[in-house]
mmCIF file of C-alpha atoms and ligand atoms in Angstrom:
data_model
loop_
_atom_site.group_PDB
_atom_site.id
_atom_site.type_symbol
_atom_site.label_atom_id
_atom_site.label_comp_id
_atom_site.label_asym_id
_atom_site.label_seq_id
_atom_site.Cartn_x
_atom_site.Cartn_y
_atom_site.Cartn_z
ATOM 1 C CA MET P 1 0.000 0.000 0.000
ATOM 2 C CA THR P 2 1.413 3.418 -0.931
ATOM 3 C CA GLU P 3 0.113 6.954 -0.562
ATOM 4 C CA ASP P 4 1.036 10.163 -2.389
ATOM 5 C CA SER P 5 2.953 12.856 -0.576
ATOM 6 C CA ILE P 6 4.867 15.994 -1.410
ATOM 7 C CA CYS P 7 8.616 15.372 -0.962
ATOM 8 C CA ILE P 8 12.168 16.642 -1.355
ATOM 9 C CA GLU P 9 14.092 14.874 -4.092
ATOM 10 C CA VAL P 10 17.817 15.098 -3.445
ATOM 11 C CA ASN P 11 21.035 13.317 -4.410
ATOM 12 C CA ARG P 12 21.852 10.557 -1.936
ATOM 13 C CA LYS P 13 25.153 12.236 -1.033
ATOM 14 C CA GLN P 14 23.214 15.109 0.493
ATOM 15 C CA GLY P 15 20.590 12.849 2.069
ATOM 16 C CA GLU P 16 21.717 13.090 5.668
ATOM 17 C CA LEU P 17 22.085 16.862 5.623
ATOM 18 C CA THR P 18 18.675 17.260 3.939
ATOM 19 C CA ILE P 19 16.973 15.065 6.539
ATOM 20 C CA ARG P 20 18.612 17.057 9.348
ATOM 21 C CA LEU P 21 17.524 20.397 7.857
ATOM 22 C CA ALA P 22 13.982 19.239 7.109
ATOM 23 C CA LYS P 23 13.649 17.840 10.643
ATOM 24 C CA LYS P 24 14.907 21.078 12.143
ATOM 25 C CA ILE P 25 12.214 23.136 10.412
ATOM 26 C CA GLY P 26 9.463 20.616 11.151
ATOM 27 C CA LEU P 27 8.921 19.579 7.520
ATOM 28 C CA ILE P 28 9.405 15.807 7.599
ATOM 29 C CA ASN P 29 6.366 13.586 7.418
ATOM 30 C CA LYS P 30 7.301 10.869 9.869
ATOM 31 C CA ASP P 31 4.314 8.738 8.889
ATOM 32 C CA TYR P 32 6.031 7.606 5.675
ATOM 33 C CA LYS P 33 9.244 5.768 4.881
ATOM 34 C CA ILE P 34 11.959 7.631 2.977
ATOM 35 C CA GLN P 35 12.373 6.148 -0.547
ATOM 36 C CA ASN P 36 15.558 5.350 -2.491
ATOM 37 C CA TYR P 37 15.636 5.366 -6.283
ATOM 38 C CA GLN P 38 18.839 5.269 -8.360
ATOM 39 C CA GLU P 39 21.037 8.152 -7.151
ATOM 40 C CA ASN P 40 18.266 9.949 -5.319
ATOM 41 C CA LEU P 41 16.470 9.995 -1.977
ATOM 42 C CA TYR P 42 12.818 11.008 -1.746
ATOM 43 C CA ILE P 43 12.016 12.501 1.662
ATOM 44 C CA PRO P 44 8.267 12.821 2.427
ATOM 45 C CA LEU P 45 7.130 16.234 3.693
ATOM 46 C CA LEU P 46 4.152 17.398 5.712
ATOM 47 C CA ARG P 47 3.546 20.320 3.367
ATOM 48 C CA GLN P 48 4.984 22.601 0.685
ATOM 49 C CA PRO P 49 7.931 24.516 2.237
ATOM 50 C CA ASN P 50 7.374 28.279 2.436
ATOM 51 C CA GLU P 51 9.717 30.916 1.008
ATOM 52 C CA SER P 52 12.028 31.231 3.994
ATOM 53 C CA GLU P 53 12.243 27.449 4.389
ATOM 54 C CA LEU P 54 13.174 27.114 0.707
ATOM 55 C CA GLU P 55 15.751 29.832 1.172
ATOM 56 C CA LEU P 56 17.270 27.899 4.076
ATOM 57 C CA LEU P 57 17.346 24.645 2.074
ATOM 58 C CA ASN P 58 18.904 26.478 -0.889
ATOM 59 C CA ARG P 59 21.559 27.967 1.352
ATOM 60 C CA PHE P 60 22.820 24.553 2.512
ATOM 61 C CA LEU P 61 22.026 22.184 -0.347
ATOM 62 C CA SER P 62 23.507 22.227 -3.816
ATOM 63 C CA GLY P 63 20.485 21.169 -5.814
ATOM 64 C CA PHE P 64 17.209 19.617 -4.713
ATOM 65 C CA LYS P 65 13.679 19.448 -6.080
ATOM 66 C CA ILE P 66 10.277 19.684 -4.393
ATOM 67 C CA SER P 67 8.173 17.012 -6.101
ATOM 68 C CA LYS P 68 5.507 14.375 -5.465
ATOM 69 C CA GLY P 69 6.032 10.680 -4.797
ATOM 70 C CA SER P 70 4.394 7.480 -3.601
ATOM 71 C CA PHE P 71 5.373 6.395 -0.105
ATOM 72 C CA SER P 72 4.748 3.389 2.103
ATOM 73 C CA PRO P 73 3.303 4.286 5.484
ATOM 74 C CA LYS P 74 5.450 3.168 8.436
ATOM 75 C CA LYS P 75 4.227 0.008 10.099
ATOM 76 C CA ASN P 76 2.918 1.755 13.202
ATOM 77 C CA ASN P 77 0.579 3.886 11.185
ATOM 78 C CA ILE P 78 -0.844 1.050 9.152
ATOM 79 C CA LYS P 79 -2.166 -0.503 12.348
ATOM 80 C CA LYS P 80 -5.388 1.353 12.827
ATOM 81 C CA ILE P 81 -6.527 2.272 16.307
ATOM 82 C CA SER P 82 -9.532 0.034 15.769
ATOM 83 C CA ASP P 83 -7.218 -2.983 15.139
ATOM 84 C CA LEU P 84 -5.567 -2.370 18.472
ATOM 85 C CA LEU P 85 -8.890 -2.059 20.232
ATOM 86 C CA GLU P 86 -10.659 -4.988 18.582
ATOM 87 C CA ASP P 87 -10.641 -7.227 21.663
ATOM 88 C CA LYS P 88 -10.987 -4.408 24.175
ATOM 89 C CA ILE P 89 -14.069 -2.503 23.057
ATOM 90 C CA PRO P 90 -17.469 -3.895 21.948
ATOM 91 C CA ASP P 91 -17.900 -4.048 18.171
ATOM 92 C CA HIS P 92 -20.698 -1.469 17.959
ATOM 93 C CA LEU P 93 -18.474 1.077 19.758
ATOM 94 C CA LEU P 94 -15.561 0.507 17.389
ATOM 95 C CA LYS P 95 -17.789 2.121 14.760
ATOM 96 C CA ILE P 96 -17.947 5.392 16.686
ATOM 97 C CA LEU P 97 -14.217 5.756 17.381
ATOM 98 C CA PRO P 98 -13.058 9.360 16.753
ATOM 99 C CA GLN P 99 -11.908 9.644 13.137
ATOM 100 C CA SER P 100 -9.607 12.593 13.719
ATOM 101 C CA MET P 101 -7.687 14.371 16.428
ATOM 102 C CA ASP P 102 -5.758 17.591 16.830
ATOM 103 C CA ILE P 103 -2.073 17.141 17.487
ATOM 104 C CA VAL P 104 -0.508 20.175 19.150
ATOM 105 C CA GLY P 105 3.205 19.559 19.733
ATOM 106 C CA ASP P 106 3.274 16.189 21.485
ATOM 107 C CA ILE P 107 -0.303 16.435 22.804
ATOM 108 C CA ALA P 108 -3.237 14.706 21.076
ATOM 109 C CA ILE P 109 -6.667 16.239 21.699
ATOM 110 C CA ILE P 110 -9.684 14.067 20.896
ATOM 111 C CA ASP P 111 -13.426 14.316 21.059
ATOM 112 C CA ILE P 112 -14.709 11.130 22.753
ATOM 113 C CA PRO P 113 -18.388 10.278 22.136
ATOM 114 C CA ASN P 114 -20.348 9.734 25.407
ATOM 115 C CA ASP P 115 -20.794 6.003 24.832
ATOM 116 C CA LEU P 116 -17.024 5.543 24.572
ATOM 117 C CA LYS P 117 -16.179 7.536 27.713
ATOM 118 C CA LYS P 118 -15.739 4.498 29.942
ATOM 119 C CA TYR P 119 -13.072 3.200 27.529
ATOM 120 C CA ASP P 120 -11.202 6.501 27.401
ATOM 121 C CA THR P 121 -7.941 5.245 28.977
ATOM 122 C CA ILE P 122 -7.821 2.241 26.640
ATOM 123 C CA LEU P 123 -8.400 4.556 23.685
ATOM 124 C CA GLY P 124 -5.770 7.023 24.945
ATOM 125 C CA ASN P 125 -3.208 4.246 25.328
ATOM 126 C CA ALA P 126 -3.888 3.037 21.776
ATOM 127 C CA ILE P 127 -3.295 6.573 20.477
ATOM 128 C CA LEU P 128 0.024 6.709 22.363
ATOM 129 C CA GLU P 129 1.032 3.342 20.961
ATOM 130 C CA ILE P 130 0.284 4.288 17.362
ATOM 131 C CA ASN P 131 1.607 7.858 17.406
ATOM 132 C CA LYS P 132 5.113 7.623 18.812
ATOM 133 C CA ASN P 133 5.474 11.414 18.828
ATOM 134 C CA VAL P 134 2.440 11.857 21.072
ATOM 135 C CA LYS P 135 3.206 11.836 24.793
ATOM 136 C CA THR P 136 -0.120 13.052 26.220
ATOM 137 C CA VAL P 137 -3.742 12.414 25.292
ATOM 138 C CA LEU P 138 -6.463 14.858 26.378
ATOM 139 C CA SER P 139 -10.153 14.847 25.596
ATOM 140 C CA LYS P 140 -12.377 17.825 24.865
ATOM 141 C CA SER P 141 -14.913 18.284 27.637
ATOM 142 C CA SER P 142 -16.525 21.533 26.486
ATOM 143 C CA PRO P 143 -16.792 23.625 23.332
ATOM 144 C CA VAL P 144 -14.424 26.592 22.856
ATOM 145 C CA LYS P 145 -15.963 29.353 24.969
ATOM 146 C CA GLY P 146 -15.472 32.607 26.853
ATOM 147 C CA VAL P 147 -13.475 35.723 26.083
ATOM 148 C CA TYR P 148 -10.181 33.807 25.973
ATOM 149 C CA ARG P 149 -11.670 31.194 23.581
ATOM 150 C CA LEU P 150 -10.655 28.170 25.666
ATOM 151 C CA ARG P 151 -12.174 24.735 26.113
ATOM 152 C CA SER P 152 -12.110 22.429 29.149
ATOM 153 C CA LEU P 153 -9.819 19.458 28.649
ATOM 154 C CA GLU P 154 -9.633 16.201 30.531
ATOM 155 C CA PHE P 155 -6.441 14.171 30.979
ATOM 156 C CA ILE P 156 -6.748 10.677 29.457
ATOM 157 C CA SER P 157 -3.309 9.035 29.283
ATOM 158 C CA GLY P 158 0.445 9.516 28.979
ATOM 159 C CA GLU P 159 2.163 12.421 30.720
ATOM 160 C CA ASN P 160 -0.279 14.513 32.729
ATOM 161 C CA ARG P 161 0.402 18.009 31.368
ATOM 162 C CA THR P 162 -1.077 20.649 29.069
ATOM 163 C CA THR P 163 2.099 22.504 27.995
ATOM 164 C CA THR P 164 4.007 21.656 24.849
ATOM 165 C CA ILE P 165 6.051 23.100 21.977
ATOM 166 C CA HIS P 166 4.345 23.047 18.586
ATOM 167 C CA VAL P 167 6.266 23.565 15.331
ATOM 168 C CA GLU P 168 4.465 25.225 12.418
ATOM 169 C CA PHE P 169 6.177 26.421 9.213
ATOM 170 C CA GLY P 170 9.542 26.375 10.939
ATOM 171 C CA CYS P 171 8.372 28.513 13.912
ATOM 172 C CA LYS P 172 8.204 27.123 17.433
ATOM 173 C CA TYR P 173 5.301 27.902 19.742
ATOM 174 C CA HIS P 174 5.536 27.195 23.424
ATOM 175 C CA LEU P 175 1.957 27.012 24.717
ATOM 176 C CA ASP P 176 -0.498 25.649 27.232
ATOM 177 C CA VAL P 177 -3.489 24.137 25.422
ATOM 178 C CA ALA P 178 -5.671 24.657 28.518
ATOM 179 C CA LYS P 179 -4.787 28.315 29.082
ATOM 180 C CA ALA P 180 -4.279 29.917 25.651
ATOM 181 C CA TYR P 181 -6.079 29.362 22.341
ATOM 182 C CA PHE P 182 -4.258 27.447 19.637
ATOM 183 C CA SER P 183 -5.569 25.409 16.716
ATOM 184 C CA PRO P 184 -3.321 23.443 14.339
ATOM 185 C CA ARG P 185 -6.270 23.515 11.909
ATOM 186 C CA LEU P 186 -5.471 27.166 11.170
ATOM 187 C CA SER P 187 -1.896 26.490 10.061
ATOM 188 C CA GLN P 188 -2.629 26.984 6.336
ATOM 189 C CA GLU P 189 -4.356 30.260 7.167
ATOM 190 C CA HIS P 190 -1.377 31.486 9.211
ATOM 191 C CA ASN P 191 0.844 30.694 6.240
ATOM 192 C CA ARG P 192 -1.537 32.183 3.645
ATOM 193 C CA VAL P 193 -1.760 35.538 5.406
ATOM 194 C CA SER P 194 1.989 35.573 6.042
ATOM 195 C CA SER P 195 2.670 34.984 2.350
ATOM 196 C CA LEU P 196 0.592 38.073 1.447
ATOM 197 C CA VAL P 197 2.864 40.443 3.366
ATOM 198 C CA ASN P 198 5.443 41.718 0.932
ATOM 199 C CA LYS P 199 5.896 45.397 1.641
ATOM 200 C CA ARG P 200 8.903 46.378 3.688
ATOM 201 C CA LYS P 201 8.188 48.600 6.657
ATOM 202 C CA GLU P 202 4.518 47.629 6.806
ATOM 203 C CA VAL P 203 2.804 48.256 10.145
ATOM 204 C CA ILE P 204 0.596 45.309 11.107
ATOM 205 C CA ILE P 205 -1.776 44.982 14.044
ATOM 206 C CA ASP P 206 -2.657 41.396 15.011
ATOM 207 C CA LEU P 207 -5.690 42.296 17.146
ATOM 208 C CA PHE P 208 -6.347 38.823 18.605
ATOM 209 C CA ALA P 209 -2.870 37.347 18.498
ATOM 210 C CA GLY P 210 -3.008 34.414 20.952
ATOM 211 C CA VAL P 211 0.437 32.823 21.317
ATOM 212 C CA GLY P 212 1.496 34.438 18.028
ATOM 213 C CA PRO P 213 1.058 32.079 15.037
ATOM 214 C CA PHE P 214 0.258 34.922 12.593
ATOM 215 C CA SER P 215 2.635 37.536 14.044
ATOM 216 C CA ILE P 216 5.679 35.329 14.494
ATOM 217 C CA LEU P 217 5.494 33.658 11.085
ATOM 218 C CA ILE P 218 5.022 37.046 9.381
ATOM 219 C CA ALA P 219 7.971 38.440 11.359
ATOM 220 C CA LYS P 220 10.194 35.475 10.438
ATOM 221 C CA ASN P 221 9.458 35.995 6.748
ATOM 222 C CA ASN P 222 9.491 39.816 6.840
ATOM 223 C CA PRO P 223 11.983 41.132 9.420
ATOM 224 C CA ASP P 224 11.475 44.768 8.299
ATOM 225 C CA VAL P 225 7.791 45.025 9.219
ATOM 226 C CA LYS P 226 6.532 46.125 12.637
ATOM 227 C CA ILE P 227 3.825 43.971 14.221
ATOM 228 C CA PHE P 228 1.793 44.861 17.290
ATOM 229 C CA ALA P 229 0.458 41.564 18.661
ATOM 230 C CA VAL P 230 -2.464 42.127 20.999
ATOM 231 C CA ASP P 231 -4.383 39.772 23.250
ATOM 232 C CA ILE P 232 -6.608 40.250 26.278
ATOM 233 C CA ASN P 233 -5.465 36.924 27.805
ATOM 234 C CA PRO P 234 -2.337 37.590 29.919
ATOM 235 C CA VAL P 235 -1.304 33.908 29.783
ATOM 236 C CA ALA P 236 -1.427 33.941 25.963
ATOM 237 C CA ILE P 237 0.788 37.050 26.005
ATOM 238 C CA GLU P 238 3.279 35.414 28.397
ATOM 239 C CA PHE P 239 3.637 32.538 25.921
ATOM 240 C CA LEU P 240 3.764 35.004 23.027
ATOM 241 C CA LYS P 241 6.692 36.773 24.734
ATOM 242 C CA LYS P 242 8.500 33.432 25.106
ATOM 243 C CA ASN P 243 7.772 32.612 21.470
ATOM 244 C CA ILE P 244 9.093 35.970 20.306
ATOM 245 C CA ARG P 245 12.405 35.139 22.026
ATOM 246 C CA LEU P 246 12.364 31.499 20.915
ATOM 247 C CA ASN P 247 11.955 32.521 17.258
ATOM 248 C CA ARG P 248 14.253 35.540 17.540
ATOM 249 C CA VAL P 249 11.763 38.128 16.297
ATOM 250 C CA ASP P 250 12.116 40.569 19.238
ATOM 251 C CA LYS P 251 12.894 43.469 16.902
ATOM 252 C CA THR P 252 9.759 42.912 14.830
ATOM 253 C CA VAL P 253 6.921 41.829 17.152
ATOM 254 C CA ILE P 254 5.686 43.972 20.044
ATOM 255 C CA PRO P 255 3.388 42.071 22.443
ATOM 256 C CA LEU P 256 0.564 43.932 24.198
ATOM 257 C CA THR P 257 -1.817 42.624 26.866
ATOM 258 C CA GLU P 258 -4.874 44.711 26.079
ATOM 259 C CA ASP P 259 -8.537 44.658 25.229
ATOM 260 C CA ALA P 260 -8.445 45.507 21.509
ATOM 261 C CA ARG P 261 -11.206 48.033 22.127
ATOM 262 C CA ASN P 262 -8.936 50.148 24.360
ATOM 263 C CA LEU P 263 -6.191 50.415 21.787
ATOM 264 C CA ILE P 264 -7.778 53.156 19.785
ATOM 265 C CA ASP P 265 -7.218 55.645 22.620
ATOM 266 C CA LYS P 266 -3.490 54.903 22.345
ATOM 267 C CA GLN P 267 -1.089 55.615 19.470
ATOM 268 C CA PHE P 268 -2.721 53.259 16.985
ATOM 269 C CA LYS P 269 -5.275 55.474 15.250
ATOM 270 C CA GLY P 270 -4.538 55.604 11.499
ATOM 271 C CA SER P 271 -1.271 53.691 11.940
ATOM 272 C CA ALA P 272 -1.755 50.299 10.285
ATOM 273 C CA ASP P 273 -1.274 48.978 6.750
ATOM 274 C CA ARG P 274 -2.831 45.668 7.779
ATOM 275 C CA VAL P 275 -5.059 44.477 10.625
ATOM 276 C CA ILE P 276 -5.603 40.769 11.384
ATOM 277 C CA MET P 277 -8.928 39.989 13.089
ATOM 278 C CA ASN P 278 -8.879 36.298 14.035
ATOM 279 C CA LEU P 279 -11.736 36.251 16.555
ATOM 280 C CA PRO P 280 -14.483 34.740 14.404
ATOM 281 C CA GLU P 281 -17.087 34.635 17.180
ATOM 282 C CA LYS P 282 -16.923 38.400 17.807
ATOM 283 C CA ALA P 283 -14.828 40.067 15.095
ATOM 284 C CA LYS P 284 -17.793 42.020 13.736
ATOM 285 C CA ASP P 285 -17.937 43.997 17.003
ATOM 286 C CA PHE P 286 -14.405 45.229 16.309
ATOM 287 C CA ILE P 287 -14.710 46.283 12.656
ATOM 288 C CA ASP P 288 -15.002 49.919 13.783
ATOM 289 C CA ILE P 289 -11.729 49.631 15.742
ATOM 290 C CA ALA P 290 -9.910 47.951 12.849
ATOM 291 C CA CYS P 291 -11.100 50.650 10.421
ATOM 292 C CA GLU P 292 -9.885 53.406 12.735
ATOM 293 C CA MET P 293 -6.483 51.733 12.892
ATOM 294 C CA ILE P 294 -6.063 51.507 9.112
ATOM 295 C CA LYS P 295 -3.966 54.361 7.645
ATOM 296 C CA PRO P 296 -5.964 57.279 6.135
ATOM 297 C CA ASN P 297 -4.758 56.310 2.640
ATOM 298 C CA GLY P 298 -6.036 52.759 3.084
ATOM 299 C CA GLY P 299 -4.947 49.248 4.023
ATOM 300 C CA ILE P 300 -6.030 45.631 4.312
ATOM 301 C CA ILE P 301 -8.135 43.824 6.906
ATOM 302 C CA HIS P 302 -7.949 40.031 7.294
ATOM 303 C CA TYR P 303 -11.317 39.257 8.804
ATOM 304 C CA TYR P 304 -12.714 35.971 10.177
ATOM 305 C CA GLU P 305 -16.306 35.113 10.979
ATOM 306 C CA PHE P 306 -18.459 32.058 11.700
ATOM 307 C CA ILE P 307 -21.367 31.735 9.299
ATOM 308 C CA ARG P 308 -24.275 29.646 10.559
ATOM 309 C CA TYR P 309 -26.919 28.435 8.131
ATOM 310 C CA PRO P 310 -29.241 30.137 6.997
ATOM 311 C CA ASP P 311 -26.820 33.086 7.187
ATOM 312 C CA SER P 312 -24.628 33.241 4.080
ATOM 313 C CA ILE P 313 -21.222 34.525 2.989
ATOM 314 C CA LYS P 314 -22.966 37.118 0.779
ATOM 315 C CA GLN P 315 -24.908 38.452 3.796
ATOM 316 C CA ALA P 316 -21.711 38.560 5.873
ATOM 317 C CA GLN P 317 -20.018 40.589 3.125
ATOM 318 C CA THR P 318 -22.924 43.034 3.029
ATOM 319 C CA ARG P 319 -22.855 43.383 6.836
ATOM 320 C CA PHE P 320 -19.104 43.965 6.721
ATOM 321 C CA CYS P 321 -19.464 46.747 4.104
ATOM 322 C CA GLU P 322 -22.193 48.459 6.139
ATOM 323 C CA LEU P 323 -20.174 48.391 9.360
ATOM 324 C CA VAL P 324 -17.186 49.877 7.511
ATOM 325 C CA LYS P 325 -19.420 52.601 6.046
ATOM 326 C CA ASP P 326 -20.826 53.398 9.522
ATOM 327 C CA VAL P 327 -17.359 54.536 10.623
ATOM 328 C CA GLY P 328 -16.820 56.708 7.562
ATOM 329 C CA ARG P 329 -14.554 54.314 5.606
ATOM 330 C CA LYS P 330 -15.213 52.378 2.423
ATOM 331 C CA VAL P 331 -14.632 48.837 1.202
ATOM 332 C CA ASN P 332 -12.612 49.199 -1.985
ATOM 333 C CA CYS P 333 -12.882 45.466 -2.783
ATOM 334 C CA PHE P 334 -12.833 41.959 -1.345
ATOM 335 C CA LEU P 335 -9.409 40.666 -2.395
ATOM 336 C CA SER P 336 -10.319 37.160 -1.278
ATOM 337 C CA VAL P 337 -13.356 35.430 0.216
ATOM 338 C CA LYS P 338 -12.708 31.920 1.509
ATOM 339 C CA ASN P 339 -14.589 29.250 3.328
ATOM 340 C CA ILE P 340 -11.753 27.870 5.430
ATOM 341 C CA ARG P 341 -13.291 25.079 7.519
ATOM 342 C CA GLU P 342 -16.419 23.537 8.922
ATOM 343 C CA THR P 343 -16.529 24.236 12.675
ATOM 344 C CA ALA P 344 -19.888 22.590 13.520
ATOM 345 C CA PRO P 345 -22.820 21.145 11.568
ATOM 346 C CA TYR P 346 -24.141 23.982 9.352
ATOM 347 C CA GLN P 347 -21.395 26.346 10.582
ATOM 348 C CA HIS P 348 -18.303 27.470 8.676
ATOM 349 C CA GLN P 349 -15.416 29.767 9.387
ATOM 350 C CA VAL P 350 -14.862 32.220 6.559
ATOM 351 C CA ALA P 351 -11.900 34.484 5.843
ATOM 352 C CA PHE P 352 -12.175 37.816 4.021
ATOM 353 C CA ASP P 353 -9.166 39.829 2.846
ATOM 354 C CA VAL P 354 -10.606 43.307 2.379
ATOM 355 C CA LYS P 355 -9.026 46.423 0.902
ATOM 356 C CA ILE P 356 -10.212 49.456 2.845
ATOM 357 C CA ASP P 357 -10.118 53.032 1.477
HETATM 358 C C1 SAM R 1 -9.537 32.526 18.086
HETATM 359 S S1 SAM R 1 -8.220 33.067 19.114
HETATM 360 C C2 SAM R 1 -7.004 33.392 17.877
HETATM 361 C C3 SAM R 1 -5.582 33.340 18.353
HETATM 362 C C4 SAM R 1 -4.539 33.386 17.244
HETATM 363 N N1 SAM R 1 -4.777 34.461 16.306
HETATM 364 C C5 SAM R 1 -4.425 32.061 16.532
HETATM 365 O O1 SAM R 1 -4.593 32.012 15.297
HETATM 366 O O2 SAM R 1 -4.108 31.046 17.179
HETATM 367 C C6 SAM R 1 -8.785 34.662 19.598
HETATM 368 C C7 SAM R 1 -7.935 35.360 20.650
HETATM 369 O O3 SAM R 1 -8.544 36.645 20.902
HETATM 370 C C8 SAM R 1 -8.368 36.981 22.255
HETATM 371 N N2 SAM R 1 -9.365 38.033 22.576
HETATM 372 C C9 SAM R 1 -10.691 37.881 22.813
HETATM 373 N N3 SAM R 1 -11.273 39.086 23.046
HETATM 374 C C10 SAM R 1 -10.293 40.009 22.922
HETATM 375 C C11 SAM R 1 -10.264 41.436 23.031
HETATM 376 N N4 SAM R 1 -11.368 42.141 23.306
HETATM 377 N N5 SAM R 1 -9.083 42.064 22.834
HETATM 378 C C12 SAM R 1 -7.951 41.364 22.546
HETATM 379 N N6 SAM R 1 -7.916 40.016 22.457
HETATM 380 C C13 SAM R 1 -9.070 39.349 22.625
HETATM 381 C C14 SAM R 1 -8.530 35.664 22.995
HETATM 382 O O4 SAM R 1 -7.892 35.701 24.239
HETATM 383 C C15 SAM R 1 -7.887 34.660 22.002
HETATM 384 O O5 SAM R 1 -6.535 34.424 22.345
#
């Protein structure tokens, strides 16, 4: 059995160095075996490397190619959790095993259906056995809620802790999954927004920054910009400060523990080229603030919202335009409108990139 994956194709002589580099920036897909063919090695990757990662690879390697290949999964991953649990859980419950989980650093977070709750430790141990990089299994015991956007988590098996270090696009994030928001499901979005920043000396305000996955990645790729990373949760900002040091972006990212609403009384009025508004539950209440922050000659807002059926993306766009108009600004155009993920039945998270005049 083989599966397709993006990979680095490199001459065997440079194999070891390539593996070391790719590991260091968190690119290697450890679920697949590395392949040998003629003079070349094919090293499976988790994703397409971004610009700065390619730059790093180019700096150390004399010739490599990003391509696609067929790879055999490693033995551990072929064994499905359900195989491991066959004799331990009744058959009808095997059918409702969780089909996915979030892996943040070395912590797996799963949603256990009620009927499976009394088998949670057995399930947790199976996850640890199959995913050698996972050291802790937690289960979700509430939805994401409250101002800090946290959920209650219950310890299931492994090491009893909620702190970890997560690697995303070569950046390291020290975080506590119980005390500060973080979702690995937003990684493509962090990278997408970061790849849109291309103007030197841009001023960016990340209004709901969390532990910094937008701000730090942007700063890594664009050391000349200035980013104010704001969050109301003091624990998130403590981790953000650590992450700024860990990723060596102290000259670019300025952390602020603040309610975004209070910022407009400070020096931020008319100062920003770009405002990131990743608080989908409430972002519409802050459109006025974001518009006031955008420079008088215009800028871009990256806006996130949850759309629940029968509400529609079109209606959300109309609402957005009206709220911008209410504060005396104008939507020049929607540069991008994207449905980025399903967050509940009949509910999606959408992302708008909007040019404001
Ligand atoms: C959905 S999380 C996004 C975090 C981060 N951008 C990410 O992608 O991981 C929203 C963040 O907004 C923060 N927040 C909520 N209300 C806020 C407010 N009024 N001012 C500043 N931050 C706020 C929460 O503490 C939370 O960390």
